Amino acid sequence: MAKKSSGEKTSGKQVVATNRKARHDYAIVEVFEAGVALVGTEVKSLREGHASLVDAFATVDDGEVWLRNMHIPEYHHGTWTNHAPRRNRKLLLHRRQIDVLVGKLRDGNLTLVPLSVYFLHGKVKVELALARGKQAHDKRQDLARRDAQREITRAMGRRVKGMS
């Protein structure tokens, strides 16, 4: 086995927080990966696994994408330099990606919803979705479809085991 050098960055995706309700409330149209501009104590707090995407959303203001309402609690070993937990954070995307987002947001009733926050090669990333809100009947249809699929899987399992 090869030994890692001390200067080599860690690889893999280490998820810190997910927005599980987003896939229930929204129909996902397209997914983007964006970097986040953070201060030091925010990164330290994220490394400890503390973050919440409940009620978080993204907006495009003056050609810049901002993540709003994401809660990163204060770093408990921090001093007076600690960050504000719910401050607006700038998302880092390429200009072409921002232009595509602006065009699609103008065309239809779409919104930007963060799906997850994770570390990728030592950098904090946000999985951002271009999404359309679901109506109540759409949610019920999704639940019914999921239940039907679960029943099919159970029946197939029973059949394989020779139970029925």
mmCIF file of C-alpha atoms in Angstrom, residues 32-112:
data_model
loop_
_atom_site.group_PDB
_atom_site.id
_atom_site.type_symbol
_atom_site.label_atom_id
_atom_site.label_comp_id
_atom_site.label_asym_id
_atom_site.label_seq_id
_atom_site.Cartn_x
_atom_site.Cartn_y
_atom_site.Cartn_z
ATOM 1 C CA PHE A 32 -25.227 22.549 -10.029
ATOM 2 C CA GLU A 33 -22.165 22.322 -7.802
ATOM 3 C CA ALA A 34 -20.970 25.605 -6.337
ATOM 4 C CA GLY A 35 -18.174 26.631 -4.027
ATOM 5 C CA VAL A 36 -18.927 28.786 -0.991
ATOM 6 C CA ALA A 37 -17.047 31.844 0.246
ATOM 7 C CA LEU A 38 -16.640 31.236 3.984
ATOM 8 C CA VAL A 39 -14.661 32.598 6.913
ATOM 9 C CA GLY A 40 -12.353 30.387 9.004
ATOM 10 C CA THR A 41 -14.664 29.703 11.931
ATOM 11 C CA GLU A 42 -17.445 28.621 9.541
ATOM 12 C CA VAL A 43 -15.180 26.000 7.979
ATOM 13 C CA LYS A 44 -14.142 24.746 11.426
ATOM 14 C CA SER A 45 -17.780 24.460 12.477
ATOM 15 C CA LEU A 46 -18.600 22.595 9.241
ATOM 16 C CA ARG A 47 -15.686 20.198 9.831
ATOM 17 C CA GLU A 48 -17.330 19.299 13.148
ATOM 18 C CA GLY A 49 -20.484 18.436 11.169
ATOM 19 C CA HIS A 50 -22.645 21.363 12.269
ATOM 20 C CA ALA A 51 -24.910 22.930 9.629
ATOM 21 C CA SER A 52 -28.587 23.181 8.736
ATOM 22 C CA LEU A 53 -30.177 23.787 5.334
ATOM 23 C CA VAL A 54 -33.735 24.069 6.665
ATOM 24 C CA ASP A 55 -35.376 27.156 5.078
ATOM 25 C CA ALA A 56 -32.211 27.880 3.048
ATOM 26 C CA PHE A 57 -32.489 29.218 -0.499
ATOM 27 C CA ALA A 58 -30.337 30.968 -3.083
ATOM 28 C CA THR A 59 -30.874 34.195 -5.018
ATOM 29 C CA VAL A 60 -29.153 35.933 -7.893
ATOM 30 C CA ASP A 61 -28.430 39.623 -7.158
ATOM 31 C CA ASP A 62 -26.446 41.833 -9.535
ATOM 32 C CA GLY A 63 -24.883 38.859 -11.312
ATOM 33 C CA GLU A 64 -23.819 37.136 -8.070
ATOM 34 C CA VAL A 65 -25.405 34.060 -6.476
ATOM 35 C CA TRP A 66 -26.031 34.248 -2.719
ATOM 36 C CA LEU A 67 -26.952 31.478 -0.297
ATOM 37 C CA ARG A 68 -29.380 32.840 2.266
ATOM 38 C CA ASN A 69 -30.687 31.523 5.578
ATOM 39 C CA MET A 70 -28.235 28.602 5.909
ATOM 40 C CA HIS A 71 -27.407 28.069 9.571
ATOM 41 C CA ILE A 72 -23.804 27.338 10.534
ATOM 42 C CA PRO A 73 -23.556 27.594 14.337
ATOM 43 C CA GLU A 74 -20.724 29.537 15.904
ATOM 44 C CA TYR A 75 -17.485 27.631 16.398
ATOM 45 C CA HIS A 76 -17.386 26.810 20.116
ATOM 46 C CA HIS A 77 -13.605 27.380 20.383
ATOM 47 C CA GLY A 78 -13.904 30.718 18.552
ATOM 48 C CA THR A 79 -13.282 34.106 20.102
ATOM 49 C CA TRP A 80 -14.652 37.532 19.266
ATOM 50 C CA THR A 81 -13.800 36.744 15.609
ATOM 51 C CA ASN A 82 -16.661 34.228 15.377
ATOM 52 C CA HIS A 83 -19.106 34.513 12.458
ATOM 53 C CA ALA A 84 -22.831 35.326 12.420
ATOM 54 C CA PRO A 85 -24.730 32.000 12.158
ATOM 55 C CA ARG A 86 -27.239 33.012 9.453
ATOM 56 C CA ARG A 87 -25.238 35.469 7.380
ATOM 57 C CA ASN A 88 -25.546 35.581 3.566
ATOM 58 C CA ARG A 89 -22.826 33.578 1.857
ATOM 59 C CA LYS A 90 -21.589 34.092 -1.688
ATOM 60 C CA LEU A 91 -21.688 31.066 -3.983
ATOM 61 C CA LEU A 92 -18.845 30.647 -6.456
ATOM 62 C CA LEU A 93 -19.960 29.703 -9.976
ATOM 63 C CA HIS A 94 -18.613 30.348 -13.449
ATOM 64 C CA ARG A 95 -20.067 33.348 -15.280
ATOM 65 C CA ARG A 96 -21.674 31.091 -17.932
ATOM 66 C CA GLN A 97 -23.385 29.033 -15.225
ATOM 67 C CA ILE A 98 -24.744 32.186 -13.588
ATOM 68 C CA ASP A 99 -26.048 33.423 -16.956
ATOM 69 C CA VAL A 100 -27.802 30.082 -17.547
ATOM 70 C CA LEU A 101 -29.354 30.276 -14.067
ATOM 71 C CA VAL A 102 -30.578 33.833 -14.601
ATOM 72 C CA GLY A 103 -32.136 32.898 -17.951
ATOM 73 C CA LYS A 104 -33.941 29.865 -16.548
ATOM 74 C CA LEU A 105 -35.113 31.730 -13.436
ATOM 75 C CA ARG A 106 -36.642 34.463 -15.626
ATOM 76 C CA ASP A 107 -38.385 32.004 -17.968
ATOM 77 C CA GLY A 108 -40.409 29.951 -15.513
ATOM 78 C CA ASN A 109 -41.491 29.776 -11.917
ATOM 79 C CA LEU A 110 -38.252 28.165 -10.772
ATOM 80 C CA THR A 111 -36.231 28.643 -7.617
ATOM 81 C CA LEU A 112 -32.724 27.814 -6.401
#
